[in-house]
């Protein structure tokens, strides 16, 4: 997919207050030559040090994206970077006179308007394209982020839920209900569906952040403050504005790669910390430096390797690829559901729906793969003993991709218990707690 690099036609200036520092800031966005990338210039510091937007310059700041280089730092850059990525602007110099980008109205829309005033100039060079060789998964507890290879641009599916870091909230209140949103990213969809979505915070958390010295420039106009009765002193632009803003942030963080990522991203409750882990993992893969970590047989594991682990064969082998594997602890894999599956011939003919029992079987198989070393080195098989806490939440149809996850609860020499779930586009479709017995293959 060939695309030209782009920069601005004319310089533009943006002023405003930083959400966390509360400092009045002036940004000057200026055209830059081919291959320049996105570079901040701290004009308020001696020598005017530069900070290039790239994975190597990522540094840690709570609840915002920050980069540092040459002894200088710039923070809360995600909304501006998201806007540049959404508009397809590759080369730009950004002069800034404080450590923090202005918060504007909490969204990317004011940046969009300013950049549209300048206009976009196409340059005589191809845009950098990043294509994944293998799927990548990063997670922190029940937060996860998957990047799947694609050749036709970037799409995102995000499942948002309020979690503990947002404060002691009432999860039964309608305003705190889970939200899901999926879309393919281009200039039109970004401008209309994502750019207007504003940053948000639970009311009880806002007080805690201020006690920590954050949010000095935040107010009811540039931050959606969410109380039990709804938005305080403001109104939603979208019914699902929270999940849209999480996608806005994710795009800003992904832009740190410095080019067009062609992939499908599936996010579950992801935030800046996990987004950065994905950026770093993608960069390692692109550099050919990915390190396997505490896993068996390397990951990803393709279908040929899976067949060496599991005794199952067509039409009952229901795991296509393993993305993550930690012996006797955790495994993550995928099952691509196609109309050619043999069970669609007789199961609800004319209305193809994957049988729930086969979803459970797929989860059981990923659990067996989790025991790869124990099963292959000792010539063992895992036999199903019981199922508990089984829930089938949503139909699975041709074209869906099941993300299968297994996590050990208790593993002994002869028995095991695991928690499993299957998701499609970040939404859980099935889950079960499975108990099994480990037996000698020769005894059967």
Short mmCIF file of C-alpha atoms in Angstrom, two decimals:
data_model
loop_
_atom_site.label_atom_id
_atom_site.label_comp_id
_atom_site.label_asym_id
_atom_site.label_seq_id
_atom_site.Cartn_x
_atom_site.Cartn_y
_atom_site.Cartn_z
CA UNK A 1 0.00 0.00 0.00
CA UNK A 2 2.02 2.92 -1.33
CA UNK A 3 1.61 6.33 0.34
CA UNK A 4 3.61 9.52 0.15
CA UNK A 5 5.13 11.23 3.18
CA UNK A 6 3.38 14.47 4.20
CA UNK A 7 4.18 17.63 6.11
CA UNK A 8 2.41 20.97 6.74
CA UNK A 9 2.00 23.62 4.06
CA UNK A 10 2.38 26.50 6.52
CA UNK A 11 3.38 26.98 10.18
CA UNK A 12 0.59 27.19 12.77
CA UNK A 13 0.53 28.20 16.43
CA UNK A 14 -1.46 26.64 19.25
CA UNK A 15 -1.71 28.02 22.79
CA UNK A 16 -3.26 26.57 25.91
CA UNK A 17 -2.75 25.16 29.39
CA UNK A 18 -1.15 21.81 30.23
CA UNK A 19 -3.60 19.41 31.88
CA UNK A 20 -1.13 18.32 34.55
CA UNK A 21 1.35 21.18 34.98
CA UNK A 22 -1.22 23.95 34.60
CA UNK A 23 1.38 26.00 32.69
CA UNK A 24 0.45 28.25 29.77
CA UNK A 25 2.12 26.78 26.68
CA UNK A 26 2.78 27.96 23.13
CA UNK A 27 3.23 25.37 20.36
CA UNK A 28 4.60 26.28 16.94
CA UNK A 29 4.09 23.53 14.37
CA UNK A 30 6.37 23.94 11.36
CA UNK A 31 6.92 22.07 8.06
CA UNK A 32 9.86 19.66 7.97
CA UNK A 33 11.74 17.86 5.17
CA UNK A 34 11.41 14.25 4.02
CA UNK A 35 12.59 11.71 6.61
CA UNK A 36 12.65 14.28 9.42
CA UNK A 37 9.92 12.60 11.44
CA UNK A 38 8.14 14.28 14.34
CA UNK A 39 10.54 16.25 16.51
CA UNK A 40 9.86 18.48 19.53
CA UNK A 41 12.15 21.44 20.25
CA UNK A 42 12.25 22.79 23.83
CA UNK A 43 12.79 26.46 22.99
CA UNK A 44 12.60 27.41 26.68
CA UNK A 45 15.77 25.46 27.56
CA UNK A 46 19.42 26.39 26.92
CA UNK A 47 20.58 25.13 23.54
CA UNK A 48 17.00 24.36 22.48
CA UNK A 49 17.34 20.56 22.81
CA UNK A 50 15.40 18.33 20.43
CA UNK A 51 13.32 15.27 21.33
CA UNK A 52 12.50 12.88 18.50
CA UNK A 53 9.27 10.89 18.60
CA UNK A 54 10.47 7.26 18.59
CA UNK A 55 10.25 4.16 20.81
CA UNK A 56 13.81 4.65 22.11
CA UNK A 57 12.83 7.95 23.78
CA UNK A 58 9.81 6.64 25.72
CA UNK A 59 9.95 7.48 29.41
CA UNK A 60 7.49 6.81 32.24
CA UNK A 61 4.94 9.26 33.55
CA UNK A 62 1.71 8.30 35.31
CA UNK A 63 -1.46 8.59 33.18
CA UNK A 64 0.18 10.29 30.18
CA UNK A 65 2.65 9.72 27.36
CA UNK A 66 6.11 11.18 27.74
CA UNK A 67 9.39 11.14 25.78
CA UNK A 68 12.84 12.43 26.72
CA UNK A 69 16.16 13.05 24.92
CA UNK A 70 19.18 15.33 25.22
CA UNK A 71 18.36 16.08 28.86
CA UNK A 72 14.90 17.41 27.96
CA UNK A 73 11.40 16.02 28.28
CA UNK A 74 7.97 16.64 26.80
CA UNK A 75 4.81 15.12 28.21
CA UNK A 76 1.10 14.58 27.53
CA UNK A 77 1.88 14.32 23.83
CA UNK A 78 -0.67 11.61 22.99
CA UNK A 79 -3.54 13.82 21.75
CA UNK A 80 -1.35 15.83 19.39
CA UNK A 81 0.44 12.70 18.12
CA UNK A 82 -2.91 10.97 17.63
CA UNK A 83 -4.05 13.90 15.50
CA UNK A 84 -0.88 13.80 13.37
CA UNK A 85 -1.32 10.07 12.85
CA UNK A 86 -5.01 10.46 12.01
CA UNK A 87 -4.24 13.10 9.39
CA UNK A 88 -1.23 11.21 8.01
CA UNK A 89 1.41 13.86 8.78
CA UNK A 90 4.90 12.33 8.95
CA UNK A 91 7.37 15.21 9.11
CA UNK A 92 6.94 18.16 11.44
CA UNK A 93 8.95 20.28 13.87
CA UNK A 94 7.11 21.26 17.05
CA UNK A 95 8.53 24.13 19.08
CA UNK A 96 7.28 24.11 22.69
CA UNK A 97 8.09 26.50 25.54
CA UNK A 98 7.10 24.32 28.55
CA UNK A 99 7.36 20.60 29.35
CA UNK A 100 3.71 19.84 28.48
CA UNK A 101 1.56 20.00 25.34
CA UNK A 102 -1.63 22.06 25.87
CA UNK A 103 -4.69 20.04 26.84
CA UNK A 104 -7.04 22.09 24.61
CA UNK A 105 -10.59 20.77 25.20
CA UNK A 106 -9.35 17.29 26.15
CA UNK A 107 -9.69 15.91 22.62
CA UNK A 108 -7.77 16.09 19.34
CA UNK A 109 -10.39 18.23 17.61
CA UNK A 110 -8.74 21.64 18.28
CA UNK A 111 -5.45 20.28 16.84
CA UNK A 112 -7.33 19.00 13.79
CA UNK A 113 -8.83 22.43 13.17
CA UNK A 114 -5.46 24.20 13.43
CA UNK A 115 -3.69 21.72 11.15
CA UNK A 116 -6.48 22.00 8.59
CA UNK A 117 -5.86 25.76 8.56
CA UNK A 118 -2.27 25.03 7.49
CA UNK A 119 -3.11 22.29 5.01
CA UNK A 120 -1.12 19.16 4.22
CA UNK A 121 1.71 19.00 1.69
CA UNK A 122 2.62 15.72 -0.04
CA UNK A 123 6.36 15.03 -0.29
CA UNK A 124 8.46 13.16 -2.84
CA UNK A 125 9.16 10.03 -0.79
CA UNK A 126 7.30 6.91 0.25
CA UNK A 127 5.82 6.73 3.72
CA UNK A 128 7.37 4.20 6.09
CA UNK A 129 5.22 1.08 6.31
CA UNK A 130 5.39 -1.38 9.21
CA UNK A 131 4.10 -4.90 8.58
CA UNK A 132 4.10 -7.53 11.32
CA UNK A 133 5.64 -10.90 10.58
CA UNK A 134 3.85 -12.56 13.50
CA UNK A 135 1.06 -11.66 15.96
CA UNK A 136 2.11 -9.89 19.16
CA UNK A 137 0.33 -9.99 22.51
CA UNK A 138 1.10 -7.97 25.65
CA UNK A 139 -0.86 -8.04 28.88
CA UNK A 140 -0.95 -6.84 32.48
CA UNK A 141 -3.35 -8.89 34.60
CA UNK A 142 -6.74 -8.74 32.84
CA UNK A 143 -5.58 -5.94 30.52
CA UNK A 144 -4.49 -7.14 27.09
CA UNK A 145 -3.47 -5.77 23.71
CA UNK A 146 -3.03 -7.89 20.58
CA UNK A 147 -1.52 -6.80 17.26
CA UNK A 148 -2.40 -9.09 14.34
CA UNK A 149 -0.73 -8.87 10.92
CA UNK A 150 -2.68 -7.05 8.19
CA UNK A 151 -1.80 -5.64 4.79
CA UNK A 152 -4.52 -3.03 4.35
CA UNK A 153 -3.93 -0.34 6.95
CA UNK A 154 -4.81 -0.12 10.63
CA UNK A 155 -8.02 -1.18 12.35
CA UNK A 156 -8.81 -1.17 16.07
CA UNK A 157 -11.31 -3.04 18.20
CA UNK A 158 -11.41 -1.78 21.79
CA UNK A 159 -13.31 -3.15 24.79
CA UNK A 160 -13.38 -0.59 27.62
CA UNK A 161 -14.34 -1.23 31.23
CA UNK A 162 -13.84 0.91 34.28
CA UNK A 163 -11.25 -0.69 36.58
CA UNK A 164 -9.67 -0.14 39.98
CA UNK A 165 -7.28 2.63 38.93
CA UNK A 166 -10.26 4.81 38.10
CA UNK A 167 -11.22 4.89 41.76
CA UNK A 168 -13.89 3.35 43.98
CA UNK A 169 -16.79 3.55 41.50
CA UNK A 170 -20.28 2.03 41.43
CA UNK A 171 -20.04 -0.42 38.53
CA UNK A 172 -23.83 -0.87 38.49
CA UNK A 173 -24.42 2.77 37.48
CA UNK A 174 -25.34 3.18 33.79
CA UNK A 175 -22.63 5.77 33.20
CA UNK A 176 -20.00 3.16 34.17
CA UNK A 177 -21.25 0.42 31.82
CA UNK A 178 -18.66 -1.31 29.57
CA UNK A 179 -18.23 0.12 26.06
CA UNK A 180 -16.99 -1.41 22.79
CA UNK A 181 -16.02 0.26 19.51
CA UNK A 182 -14.37 -0.95 16.30
CA UNK A 183 -13.29 0.89 13.17
CA UNK A 184 -10.74 1.09 10.37
CA UNK A 185 -8.52 4.15 10.69
CA UNK A 186 -8.34 6.71 7.91
CA UNK A 187 -8.47 10.50 7.83
CA UNK A 188 -12.26 10.63 7.53
CA UNK A 189 -13.08 8.07 10.24
CA UNK A 190 -10.49 9.55 12.59
CA UNK A 191 -11.76 13.12 12.17
CA UNK A 192 -15.43 12.26 12.62
CA UNK A 193 -15.41 9.29 15.01
CA UNK A 194 -12.31 9.63 17.20
CA UNK A 195 -10.86 13.17 17.25
CA UNK A 196 -13.80 14.77 19.14
CA UNK A 197 -13.68 12.26 22.04
CA UNK A 198 -12.39 13.88 25.24
CA UNK A 199 -10.29 12.71 28.15
CA UNK A 200 -12.23 11.65 31.23
CA UNK A 201 -11.87 10.82 34.90
CA UNK A 202 -14.08 9.44 37.68
CA UNK A 203 -14.95 12.21 40.14
CA UNK A 204 -13.50 10.35 43.12
CA UNK A 205 -10.24 9.76 41.23
CA UNK A 206 -9.89 13.43 40.27
CA UNK A 207 -9.42 14.31 43.92
CA UNK A 208 -6.71 11.66 44.34
CA UNK A 209 -4.84 12.87 41.24
CA UNK A 210 -4.79 16.43 42.53
CA UNK A 211 -3.40 15.19 45.85
CA UNK A 212 -0.59 13.57 43.80
CA UNK A 213 0.20 16.93 42.17
CA UNK A 214 -1.45 16.07 38.84
CA UNK A 215 -4.34 17.68 36.96
CA UNK A 216 -3.37 21.25 37.88
CA UNK A 217 -4.71 22.51 34.54
CA UNK A 218 -7.76 20.24 34.37
CA UNK A 219 -11.27 21.64 34.64
CA UNK A 220 -14.83 20.70 33.70
CA UNK A 221 -14.33 22.15 30.20
CA UNK A 222 -11.24 20.15 29.19
CA UNK A 223 -11.91 16.94 31.16
CA UNK A 224 -15.10 14.90 31.44
CA UNK A 225 -15.57 14.37 35.17
CA UNK A 226 -17.85 11.38 35.69
CA UNK A 227 -20.11 11.18 38.73
CA UNK A 228 -22.73 8.57 39.61
CA UNK A 229 -25.46 10.71 38.04
CA UNK A 230 -23.52 11.39 34.85
CA UNK A 231 -21.11 13.99 33.46
CA UNK A 232 -20.56 16.93 35.81
CA UNK A 233 -21.03 20.40 34.26
CA UNK A 234 -20.64 19.09 30.71
CA UNK A 235 -22.30 16.79 28.15
CA UNK A 236 -21.15 13.77 26.17
CA UNK A 237 -20.41 14.18 22.46
CA UNK A 238 -20.93 10.44 21.92
CA UNK A 239 -22.82 7.95 24.06
CA UNK A 240 -19.64 5.82 24.00
CA UNK A 241 -17.17 8.71 24.24
CA UNK A 242 -14.99 6.94 26.82
CA UNK A 243 -13.99 4.03 24.57
CA UNK A 244 -13.49 6.38 21.61
CA UNK A 245 -11.05 8.44 23.65
CA UNK A 246 -9.15 5.30 24.65
CA UNK A 247 -8.72 4.60 20.92
CA UNK A 248 -7.54 8.20 20.45
CA UNK A 249 -4.87 7.65 23.12
CA UNK A 250 -3.86 4.29 21.65
CA UNK A 251 -3.34 5.85 18.23
CA UNK A 252 -1.19 8.58 19.75
CA UNK A 253 0.97 5.99 21.47
CA UNK A 254 1.24 3.77 18.36
CA UNK A 255 2.45 6.81 16.38
CA UNK A 256 5.71 6.60 18.35
CA UNK A 257 6.72 3.92 15.83
CA UNK A 258 7.21 6.68 13.26
CA UNK A 259 5.21 5.42 10.29
CA UNK A 260 2.12 3.57 9.08
CA UNK A 261 1.41 0.39 11.06
CA UNK A 262 -0.56 -2.16 9.05
CA UNK A 263 -2.26 -4.32 11.67
CA UNK A 264 -5.45 -5.18 13.47
CA UNK A 265 -5.30 -4.15 17.13
CA UNK A 266 -7.59 -5.78 19.69
CA UNK A 267 -7.50 -4.01 23.06
CA UNK A 268 -9.11 -4.96 26.36
CA UNK A 269 -8.92 -2.21 29.01
CA UNK A 270 -5.53 -1.10 27.71
CA UNK A 271 -3.90 2.16 28.83
CA UNK A 272 -0.67 4.09 28.23
CA UNK A 273 1.54 1.62 30.09
CA UNK A 274 0.36 -1.39 28.07
CA UNK A 275 0.31 0.65 24.84
CA UNK A 276 4.00 1.39 25.37
CA UNK A 277 4.75 -2.29 25.91
CA UNK A 278 3.15 -3.02 22.55
CA UNK A 279 5.13 -0.27 20.83
CA UNK A 280 8.35 -1.67 22.26
CA UNK A 281 7.40 -5.25 21.30
CA UNK A 282 6.58 -4.19 17.74
CA UNK A 283 9.88 -2.32 17.47
CA UNK A 284 11.77 -5.40 18.71
CA UNK A 285 10.06 -7.55 16.09
CA UNK A 286 10.82 -5.02 13.38
CA UNK A 287 14.46 -4.90 14.50
CA UNK A 288 14.64 -8.68 14.63
CA UNK A 289 15.46 -8.53 18.34
CA UNK A 290 12.43 -10.23 19.86
CA UNK A 291 13.44 -12.36 22.82
CA UNK A 292 11.31 -15.36 23.78
CA UNK A 293 11.28 -14.97 27.57
CA UNK A 294 10.09 -17.81 29.88
CA UNK A 295 8.35 -19.94 27.24
CA UNK A 296 8.62 -23.42 25.75
CA UNK A 297 9.49 -24.21 22.14
CA UNK A 298 9.46 -20.49 21.22
CA UNK A 299 6.47 -18.38 20.21
CA UNK A 300 4.51 -17.95 18.05
CA UNK A 301 3.82 -21.66 17.46
CA UNK A 302 2.38 -22.56 14.07
CA UNK A 303 0.02 -25.40 13.15
CA UNK A 304 2.83 -27.87 12.42
CA UNK A 305 4.27 -27.43 15.90
CA UNK A 306 0.79 -27.61 17.44
CA UNK A 307 0.31 -31.01 15.80
CA UNK A 308 3.43 -32.24 17.57
CA UNK A 309 1.89 -31.24 20.92
CA UNK A 310 -1.78 -32.22 20.52
CA UNK A 311 -3.05 -35.60 19.29
CA UNK A 312 -6.07 -33.94 17.62
CA UNK A 313 -6.41 -33.81 13.84
CA UNK A 314 -8.93 -32.48 11.31
CA UNK A 315 -11.77 -31.83 11.85
CA UNK A 316 -11.20 -31.66 15.60
CA UNK A 317 -8.01 -29.61 15.87
CA UNK A 318 -9.33 -26.19 16.93
CA UNK A 319 -6.20 -24.10 17.58
CA UNK A 320 -4.53 -22.50 14.54
CA UNK A 321 -1.66 -20.62 16.19
CA UNK A 322 -0.19 -19.96 19.64
CA UNK A 323 0.76 -16.35 20.39
CA UNK A 324 2.02 -16.69 23.95
CA UNK A 325 3.16 -19.69 25.95
CA UNK A 326 4.54 -19.98 29.47
CA UNK A 327 4.93 -23.57 30.65
CA UNK A 328 2.20 -24.70 33.04
CA UNK A 329 1.17 -21.08 33.67
CA UNK A 330 -0.45 -19.39 30.68
CA UNK A 331 -1.14 -19.79 26.98
CA UNK A 332 -2.83 -17.62 24.36
CA UNK A 333 -3.81 -18.79 20.88
CA UNK A 334 -6.19 -18.12 18.01
CA UNK A 335 -8.82 -20.06 16.09
CA UNK A 336 -9.95 -18.64 12.75
CA UNK A 337 -13.60 -19.54 12.17
CA UNK A 338 -14.39 -20.01 8.47
CA UNK A 339 -17.53 -21.05 6.56
CA UNK A 340 -15.61 -24.18 5.49
CA UNK A 341 -15.76 -25.67 9.01
CA UNK A 342 -17.44 -29.10 8.68
CA UNK A 343 -19.81 -28.49 11.60
CA UNK A 344 -21.54 -25.62 9.76
CA UNK A 345 -23.03 -28.15 7.33
CA UNK A 346 -25.39 -29.60 9.91
CA UNK A 347 -25.43 -27.10 12.80
CA UNK A 348 -28.24 -24.59 12.16
CA UNK A 349 -28.09 -24.99 8.34
CA UNK A 350 -28.55 -21.61 6.67
CA UNK A 351 -27.67 -19.77 9.90
CA UNK A 352 -24.03 -20.74 10.60
CA UNK A 353 -23.24 -20.57 14.32
CA UNK A 354 -20.24 -22.26 15.96
CA UNK A 355 -21.43 -24.80 18.54
CA UNK A 356 -20.76 -23.75 22.12
CA UNK A 357 -19.31 -27.16 22.96
CA UNK A 358 -16.66 -26.64 20.27
CA UNK A 359 -15.77 -23.25 21.71
CA UNK A 360 -15.20 -25.05 25.01
CA UNK A 361 -13.17 -27.72 23.23
CA UNK A 362 -10.98 -25.03 21.66
CA UNK A 363 -10.40 -23.53 25.13
CA UNK A 364 -9.55 -27.01 26.47
CA UNK A 365 -7.02 -27.48 23.67
CA UNK A 366 -5.22 -24.23 24.44
CA UNK A 367 -5.11 -25.38 28.08
CA UNK A 368 -3.43 -28.61 26.95
CA UNK A 369 -0.89 -26.66 24.94
CA UNK A 370 -0.09 -24.73 28.13
CA UNK A 371 1.21 -28.06 29.50
CA UNK A 372 3.45 -28.58 26.46
CA UNK A 373 6.61 -29.62 28.32
CA UNK A 374 4.83 -31.95 30.74
CA UNK A 375 2.85 -33.62 27.95
CA UNK A 376 5.55 -33.96 25.28
CA UNK A 377 8.54 -34.87 27.45
CA UNK A 378 6.62 -37.45 29.51
CA UNK A 379 4.40 -38.82 26.69
CA UNK A 380 1.24 -37.77 28.52
CA UNK A 381 -2.29 -36.76 27.54
CA UNK A 382 -4.67 -34.40 29.35
CA UNK A 383 -8.15 -35.93 29.70
CA UNK A 384 -11.18 -33.82 30.58
CA UNK A 385 -12.61 -34.43 34.06
CA UNK A 386 -15.12 -31.65 34.66
CA UNK A 387 -16.35 -28.22 33.61
CA UNK A 388 -17.42 -25.46 35.96
CA UNK A 389 -18.57 -21.84 35.63
CA UNK A 390 -19.34 -22.34 31.93
CA UNK A 391 -20.80 -19.28 30.22
CA UNK A 392 -21.59 -18.85 26.52
CA UNK A 393 -22.07 -15.11 26.12
CA UNK A 394 -22.26 -14.45 22.38
CA UNK A 395 -22.68 -16.32 19.09
CA UNK A 396 -19.58 -17.05 17.02
CA UNK A 397 -20.00 -16.95 13.24
CA UNK A 398 -17.83 -17.38 10.12
CA UNK A 399 -15.26 -14.60 9.83
CA UNK A 400 -14.73 -14.35 13.58
CA UNK A 401 -11.31 -14.91 15.09
CA UNK A 402 -11.38 -16.53 18.53
CA UNK A 403 -8.67 -15.36 20.91
CA UNK A 404 -8.21 -18.31 23.29
CA UNK A 405 -6.67 -17.75 26.73
CA UNK A 406 -5.78 -20.29 29.42
CA UNK A 407 -4.40 -19.54 32.87
CA UNK A 408 -3.40 -22.17 35.46
CA UNK A 409 -5.29 -22.27 38.74
CA UNK A 410 -3.68 -25.41 40.15
CA UNK A 411 -1.39 -27.86 38.35
CA UNK A 412 -0.23 -31.11 39.97
CA UNK A 413 1.56 -34.18 38.67
CA UNK A 414 -1.67 -36.05 37.79
CA UNK A 415 -4.38 -33.38 37.73
CA UNK A 416 -4.85 -29.78 36.71
CA UNK A 417 -7.35 -26.93 36.92
CA UNK A 418 -7.37 -23.94 34.56
CA UNK A 419 -9.40 -20.82 33.84
CA UNK A 420 -10.14 -20.32 30.16
CA UNK A 421 -11.92 -17.79 27.99
CA UNK A 422 -12.52 -17.06 24.33
CA UNK A 423 -12.94 -13.54 22.92
CA UNK A 424 -13.87 -12.00 19.58
CA UNK A 425 -12.77 -8.40 18.95
CA UNK A 426 -12.07 -7.92 22.65
CA UNK A 427 -15.48 -9.17 23.84
CA UNK A 428 -15.68 -12.42 25.81
CA UNK A 429 -17.86 -14.97 23.99
CA UNK A 430 -17.22 -18.01 26.20
CA UNK A 431 -15.50 -18.94 29.44
CA UNK A 432 -15.09 -22.02 31.61
CA UNK A 433 -13.09 -23.47 34.48
CA UNK A 434 -11.73 -26.84 33.34
CA UNK A 435 -10.39 -29.77 35.38
CA UNK A 436 -8.46 -32.58 33.73
CA UNK A 437 -6.38 -35.65 34.53
CA UNK A 438 -2.90 -36.21 33.11
CA UNK A 439 -2.48 -39.83 32.00
CA UNK A 440 0.10 -41.98 30.17
CA UNK A 441 -0.61 -41.97 26.45
CA UNK A 442 0.44 -45.63 26.28
CA UNK A 443 -2.28 -46.63 28.76
CA UNK A 444 -5.13 -45.67 26.42
#
